[in-house]
Amino acid sequence: MKTYPCVLSIAGSDCSGGAGIQADLKTISAHGAYAATAVTAVTVQNSCGVTHVHPVPPAIVEAQITAVMEDLPPHAIKIGMVNDAAIIRTIARTLRRYPSCFVVLDPVMVSSSGRPLLEPAALTALTDELMPLCSLVTPNLPEAELLLDIPLKTLDDMHLAARSLLRYGNHAVLLKGGHLDADQLTDVLQVANEQEPHLYTAPKVESRNTHGTGCTLSSAIAARMALGDLLPDAVAHAKHYVHQALVSGRDIWAGKGHGPMNHLFSPQPMHIFHRNEL
């Protein structure tokens, strides 16, 4: 019997289509996997920023996850924006009923301006209840600083932080170095049972269209794991995909602020409407 390699995205909805559930749907589909979703919040946002967040009731989040699990059991799960303590606990309780799946958590904890997005109760629920259930956690540097309460300024700092972040019980950490001031950016993958980390270095892509990079990377990793990759290879493939999506979308006008990447880039150029054609 044939079956789809299924990925479940548990995340918030972005009405502008560049991040959240919408970015996950595009990314998972671009990798040839089947995307299912459970919406945790409805946001009002565009390339210029977020203006409203409306959480979905925890019982509805649980019902969405259960509906997918019982009919389309996923090969991998990606968790994105979950900044409400009750929803975090609900997700953790629901996932404990289905313990055999690869789970990647992209902890959306800090705004682009550096403001923490989680209340103390939600942060505690995240670290104590959800992270121990995760196969991989993918924080950026501000998020790792919040989790560890230390500044992270160098690649050496990242090495130590990646290992320290295993304290929360997750199997592996991918610490993203995109906030470092460097032409070559390095991400550090530290697996719990391995002494040496895996390093992924790529040139920085100069682009205003960077909306949804964290969502895209984590869902690409989940898709590659659903397709059968080993974790280091899944990260490598996902990072290459994000790099190509950034390069393919950097010259496209898409919104007045930080626009989306080109999730569906192709060797054949897509027709781009010039502003005077719209």
CSV table of C-alpha atoms in Angstrom, one decimal:
chain,number,residue,atom,x,y,z
A,1,MET,CA,0.0,0.0,0.0
A,2,LYS,CA,1.4,3.4,-0.9
A,3,THR,CA,1.4,6.2,1.6
A,4,TYR,CA,2.4,9.8,1.7
A,5,PRO,CA,5.4,10.9,3.9
A,6,CYS,CA,3.4,13.2,6.1
A,7,VAL,CA,4.6,16.2,8.2
A,8,LEU,CA,2.3,17.8,10.7
A,9,SER,CA,2.9,21.5,11.3
A,10,ILE,CA,1.7,22.9,14.7
A,11,ALA,CA,2.0,26.6,14.4
A,12,GLY,CA,0.4,30.0,14.0
A,13,SER,CA,-1.2,31.3,10.8
A,14,ASP,CA,0.4,34.2,8.9
A,15,CYS,CA,-2.2,35.9,6.7
A,16,SER,CA,0.5,37.4,4.6
A,17,GLY,CA,1.8,34.0,3.6
A,18,GLY,CA,5.5,34.4,4.4
A,19,ALA,CA,5.8,32.6,7.7
A,20,GLY,CA,4.0,30.3,10.1
A,21,ILE,CA,1.6,27.6,8.8
A,22,GLN,CA,1.6,29.1,5.3
A,23,ALA,CA,5.4,28.9,5.0
A,24,ASP,CA,5.4,25.4,6.4
A,25,LEU,CA,2.8,24.3,3.8
A,26,LYS,CA,4.9,25.6,0.9
A,27,THR,CA,8.2,24.2,2.3
A,28,ILE,CA,6.9,20.7,3.1
A,29,SER,CA,5.1,20.5,-0.3
A,30,ALA,CA,8.3,21.7,-2.1
A,31,HIS,CA,10.1,18.8,-0.6
A,32,GLY,CA,7.6,16.3,-1.9
A,33,ALA,CA,6.0,15.5,1.5
A,34,TYR,CA,2.4,15.8,2.5
A,35,ALA,CA,1.6,18.7,4.8
A,36,ALA,CA,-1.0,18.6,7.6
A,37,THR,CA,-1.6,21.4,10.0
A,38,ALA,CA,-2.9,22.3,13.5
A,39,VAL,CA,-3.3,26.1,13.9
A,40,THR,CA,-2.3,27.4,17.3
A,41,ALA,CA,-3.1,31.1,16.7
A,42,VAL,CA,-4.4,33.4,14.1
A,43,THR,CA,-2.1,36.4,13.6
A,44,VAL,CA,-2.7,39.7,11.8
A,45,GLN,CA,0.6,40.5,10.1
A,46,ASN,CA,2.4,41.4,6.9
A,47,SER,CA,5.9,42.2,5.8
A,48,CYS,CA,5.9,45.2,8.1
A,49,GLY,CA,5.2,43.4,11.3
A,50,VAL,CA,2.6,41.7,13.6
A,51,THR,CA,-0.3,43.7,15.0
A,52,HIS,CA,-2.6,41.1,16.5
A,53,VAL,CA,-2.4,37.5,17.8
A,54,HIS,CA,-5.5,35.6,18.6
A,55,PRO,CA,-4.8,32.2,20.3
A,56,VAL,CA,-6.9,29.2,19.3
A,57,PRO,CA,-8.6,27.5,22.3
A,58,PRO,CA,-6.4,24.7,23.6
A,59,ALA,CA,-9.2,22.1,23.2
A,60,ILE,CA,-9.4,23.0,19.5
A,61,VAL,CA,-5.6,22.7,19.1
A,62,GLU,CA,-5.7,19.3,20.8
A,63,ALA,CA,-8.6,18.2,18.5
A,64,GLN,CA,-6.7,19.2,15.4
A,65,ILE,CA,-3.6,17.3,16.4
A,66,THR,CA,-5.7,14.2,17.3
A,67,ALA,CA,-7.6,14.3,14.1
A,68,VAL,CA,-4.4,14.3,12.0
A,69,MET,CA,-2.7,11.6,14.2
A,70,GLU,CA,-5.6,9.2,14.0
A,71,ASP,CA,-6.0,9.5,10.2
A,72,LEU,CA,-2.7,10.6,8.7
A,73,PRO,CA,-0.1,9.6,11.2
A,74,PRO,CA,2.9,11.9,10.5
A,75,HIS,CA,6.5,10.8,9.9
A,76,ALA,CA,7.6,14.1,11.4
A,77,ILE,CA,6.2,17.0,13.4
A,78,LYS,CA,7.2,20.7,13.3
A,79,ILE,CA,6.1,23.0,16.1
A,80,GLY,CA,6.3,26.7,15.6
A,81,MET,CA,4.7,29.6,17.4
A,82,VAL,CA,3.2,28.4,20.8
A,83,ASN,CA,3.4,31.4,23.1
A,84,ASP,CA,0.5,30.5,25.4
A,85,ALA,CA,1.2,28.3,28.5
A,86,ALA,CA,-2.1,26.4,28.2
A,87,ILE,CA,-1.6,25.6,24.5
A,88,ILE,CA,2.0,24.5,25.2
A,89,ARG,CA,0.8,22.1,27.9
A,90,THR,CA,-2.0,20.8,25.7
A,91,ILE,CA,0.4,20.1,22.8
A,92,ALA,CA,2.8,18.3,25.2
A,93,ARG,CA,-0.1,16.2,26.7
A,94,THR,CA,-1.3,15.3,23.2
A,95,LEU,CA,2.1,14.4,21.9
A,96,ARG,CA,2.8,12.0,24.8
A,97,ARG,CA,0.0,9.8,23.4
A,98,TYR,CA,2.1,9.5,20.1
A,99,PRO,CA,5.7,9.1,21.3
A,100,SER,CA,7.4,7.5,18.2
A,101,CYS,CA,7.5,10.5,15.9
A,102,PHE,CA,10.4,12.9,15.1
A,103,VAL,CA,9.6,16.3,16.5
A,104,VAL,CA,11.4,19.6,15.7
A,105,LEU,CA,10.6,22.7,17.7
A,106,ASP,CA,11.3,26.2,16.4
A,107,PRO,CA,10.9,28.2,19.6
A,108,VAL,CA,9.5,31.6,18.6
A,109,MET,CA,10.4,33.4,21.8
A,110,VAL,CA,11.8,36.8,20.9
A,111,SER,CA,10.5,39.5,18.5
A,112,SER,CA,12.7,40.9,15.8
A,113,SER,CA,13.2,44.0,18.0
A,114,GLY,CA,14.5,41.8,20.8
A,115,ARG,CA,11.4,41.8,23.0
A,116,PRO,CA,10.6,38.5,24.8
A,117,LEU,CA,7.3,37.1,23.5
A,118,LEU,CA,6.7,34.5,26.3
A,119,GLU,CA,5.4,35.1,29.7
A,120,PRO,CA,7.3,33.3,32.5
A,121,ALA,CA,4.6,30.6,32.8
A,122,ALA,CA,4.8,29.9,29.1
A,123,LEU,CA,8.6,29.8,29.1
A,124,THR,CA,8.5,27.3,32.0
A,125,ALA,CA,5.9,25.1,30.2
A,126,LEU,CA,8.1,25.2,27.1
A,127,THR,CA,11.3,24.1,28.8
A,128,ASP,CA,9.8,21.7,31.3
A,129,GLU,CA,7.0,20.0,29.3
A,130,LEU,CA,7.5,20.5,25.6
A,131,MET,CA,11.3,20.5,25.0
A,132,PRO,CA,11.9,17.1,26.6
A,133,LEU,CA,9.5,15.6,24.0
A,134,CYS,CA,11.5,17.1,21.1
A,135,SER,CA,14.0,15.4,18.8
A,136,LEU,CA,15.5,18.7,17.8
A,137,VAL,CA,15.2,22.4,19.0
A,138,THR,CA,16.2,25.2,16.6
A,139,PRO,CA,16.7,28.4,18.5
A,140,ASN,CA,18.4,31.5,17.1
A,141,LEU,CA,20.9,33.4,19.2
A,142,PRO,CA,18.4,35.8,21.0
A,143,GLU,CA,16.2,32.8,21.9
A,144,ALA,CA,19.2,30.8,23.2
A,145,GLU,CA,20.3,33.8,25.3
A,146,LEU,CA,16.8,33.8,26.8
A,147,LEU,CA,16.9,30.1,27.5
A,148,LEU,CA,20.4,30.2,29.1
A,149,ASP,CA,20.4,33.7,30.5
A,150,ILE,CA,23.9,34.4,29.0
A,151,PRO,CA,25.1,36.6,26.1
A,152,LEU,CA,26.2,34.8,22.9
A,153,LYS,CA,28.6,36.8,20.8
A,154,THR,CA,31.1,34.4,19.1
A,155,LEU,CA,31.2,31.0,17.5
A,156,ASP,CA,32.9,29.6,20.6
A,157,ASP,CA,30.0,30.9,22.6
A,158,MET,CA,27.7,29.0,20.3
A,159,HIS,CA,29.6,25.7,20.8
A,160,LEU,CA,29.1,25.9,24.5
A,161,ALA,CA,25.5,27.1,24.3
A,162,ALA,CA,24.5,24.3,22.0
A,163,ARG,CA,25.7,21.7,24.5
A,164,SER,CA,24.2,23.6,27.4
A,165,LEU,CA,20.8,23.6,25.7
A,166,LEU,CA,20.6,19.8,25.9
A,167,ARG,CA,19.9,20.3,29.6
A,168,TYR,CA,16.2,20.5,28.8
A,169,GLY,CA,16.0,16.9,27.7
A,170,ASN,CA,15.7,17.4,23.9
A,171,HIS,CA,17.8,15.0,21.8
A,172,ALA,CA,19.6,17.6,19.7
A,173,VAL,CA,20.0,21.4,19.3
A,174,LEU,CA,20.6,23.3,16.1
A,175,LEU,CA,21.8,26.8,17.2
A,176,LYS,CA,21.4,29.2,14.4
A,177,GLY,CA,24.1,31.9,13.9
A,178,GLY,CA,22.3,34.2,11.6
A,179,HIS,CA,22.5,37.1,14.2
A,180,LEU,CA,26.3,37.1,14.3
A,181,ASP,CA,28.0,40.0,12.5
A,182,ALA,CA,29.9,38.0,9.8
A,183,ASP,CA,30.0,37.4,6.1
A,184,GLN,CA,30.1,33.6,6.7
A,185,LEU,CA,27.3,32.4,9.0
A,186,THR,CA,27.6,29.1,10.9
A,187,ASP,CA,24.9,27.0,12.5
A,188,VAL,CA,25.9,24.4,15.2
A,189,LEU,CA,24.2,21.1,15.5
A,190,GLN,CA,24.9,19.3,18.8
A,191,VAL,CA,23.4,15.8,19.2
A,192,ALA,CA,23.1,14.5,22.8
A,193,ASN,CA,25.1,11.3,22.3
A,194,GLU,CA,27.9,12.8,20.2
A,195,GLN,CA,31.0,14.6,21.5
A,196,GLU,CA,31.7,16.8,18.5
A,197,PRO,CA,29.1,19.1,16.9
A,198,HIS,CA,28.2,19.3,13.2
A,199,LEU,CA,28.9,22.7,11.7
A,200,TYR,CA,27.1,24.3,8.7
A,201,THR,CA,28.6,27.4,7.2
A,202,ALA,CA,27.2,29.4,4.3
A,203,PRO,CA,27.7,32.9,2.9
A,204,LYS,CA,25.3,35.5,4.2
A,205,VAL,CA,22.6,36.4,1.7
A,206,GLU,CA,22.0,40.1,1.5
A,207,SER,CA,18.2,40.4,1.1
A,208,ARG,CA,15.3,42.3,2.6
A,209,ASN,CA,13.1,39.3,2.0
A,210,THR,CA,13.9,37.2,5.1
A,211,HIS,CA,10.4,36.8,6.6
A,212,GLY,CA,9.8,33.3,7.8
A,213,THR,CA,13.4,31.9,7.6
A,214,GLY,CA,13.1,30.1,10.9
A,215,CYS,CA,9.7,28.6,10.1
A,216,THR,CA,11.0,27.5,6.7
A,217,LEU,CA,14.2,25.9,8.0
A,218,SER,CA,12.5,23.9,10.7
A,219,SER,CA,9.8,22.6,8.4
A,220,ALA,CA,12.4,21.7,5.7
A,221,ILE,CA,14.2,19.6,8.3
A,222,ALA,CA,11.0,17.9,9.3
A,223,ALA,CA,10.2,17.2,5.6
A,224,ARG,CA,13.7,15.7,5.0
A,225,MET,CA,13.4,13.5,8.2
A,226,ALA,CA,10.0,12.3,6.9
A,227,LEU,CA,11.6,11.4,3.6
A,228,GLY,CA,14.2,9.3,5.5
A,229,ASP,CA,17.3,11.4,5.9
A,230,LEU,CA,19.6,11.1,8.9
A,231,LEU,CA,19.5,14.2,11.1
A,232,PRO,CA,22.8,15.8,10.0
A,233,ASP,CA,21.9,15.2,6.3
A,234,ALA,CA,18.4,16.6,6.9
A,235,VAL,CA,19.9,19.8,8.3
A,236,ALA,CA,22.3,20.1,5.4
A,237,HIS,CA,19.6,19.7,2.8
A,238,ALA,CA,17.3,22.1,4.7
A,239,LYS,CA,19.9,24.8,5.0
A,240,HIS,CA,20.7,24.5,1.2
A,241,TYR,CA,17.0,24.8,0.5
A,242,VAL,CA,16.7,28.0,2.6
A,243,HIS,CA,19.8,29.5,1.1
A,244,GLN,CA,18.4,28.9,-2.4
A,245,ALA,CA,15.0,30.3,-1.4
A,246,LEU,CA,16.7,33.4,-0.1
A,247,VAL,CA,18.8,33.9,-3.2
A,248,SER,CA,15.9,33.2,-5.6
A,249,GLY,CA,13.7,35.7,-3.8
A,250,ARG,CA,16.1,38.5,-2.9
A,251,ASP,CA,15.4,40.7,-5.9
A,252,ILE,CA,11.6,40.3,-5.8
A,253,TRP,CA,9.3,43.1,-4.6
A,254,ALA,CA,7.0,41.5,-2.1
A,255,GLY,CA,5.6,43.9,0.5
A,256,LYS,CA,6.9,47.1,2.0
A,257,GLY,CA,9.0,45.5,4.7
A,258,HIS,CA,10.8,42.2,5.1
A,259,GLY,CA,9.1,40.1,2.4
A,260,PRO,CA,9.0,36.3,2.0
A,261,MET,CA,11.6,34.1,0.4
A,262,ASN,CA,10.8,32.3,-2.8
A,263,HIS,CA,9.7,28.9,-1.4
A,264,LEU,CA,8.9,27.4,-4.7
A,265,PHE,CA,12.0,28.4,-6.6
A,266,SER,CA,12.7,26.5,-9.8
A,267,PRO,CA,15.6,26.2,-12.2
A,268,GLN,CA,13.3,27.9,-14.7
A,269,PRO,CA,12.7,31.5,-13.7
A,270,MET,CA,9.1,32.3,-12.6
A,271,HIS,CA,7.4,35.3,-14.2
A,272,ILE,CA,7.7,38.3,-11.8
A,273,PHE,CA,5.2,41.1,-12.1
A,274,HIS,CA,6.8,44.5,-12.2
A,275,ARG,CA,5.1,47.1,-10.0
A,276,ASN,CA,3.7,48.8,-13.1
A,277,GLU,CA,2.0,45.6,-14.2
A,278,LEU,CA,0.0,45.2,-10.9
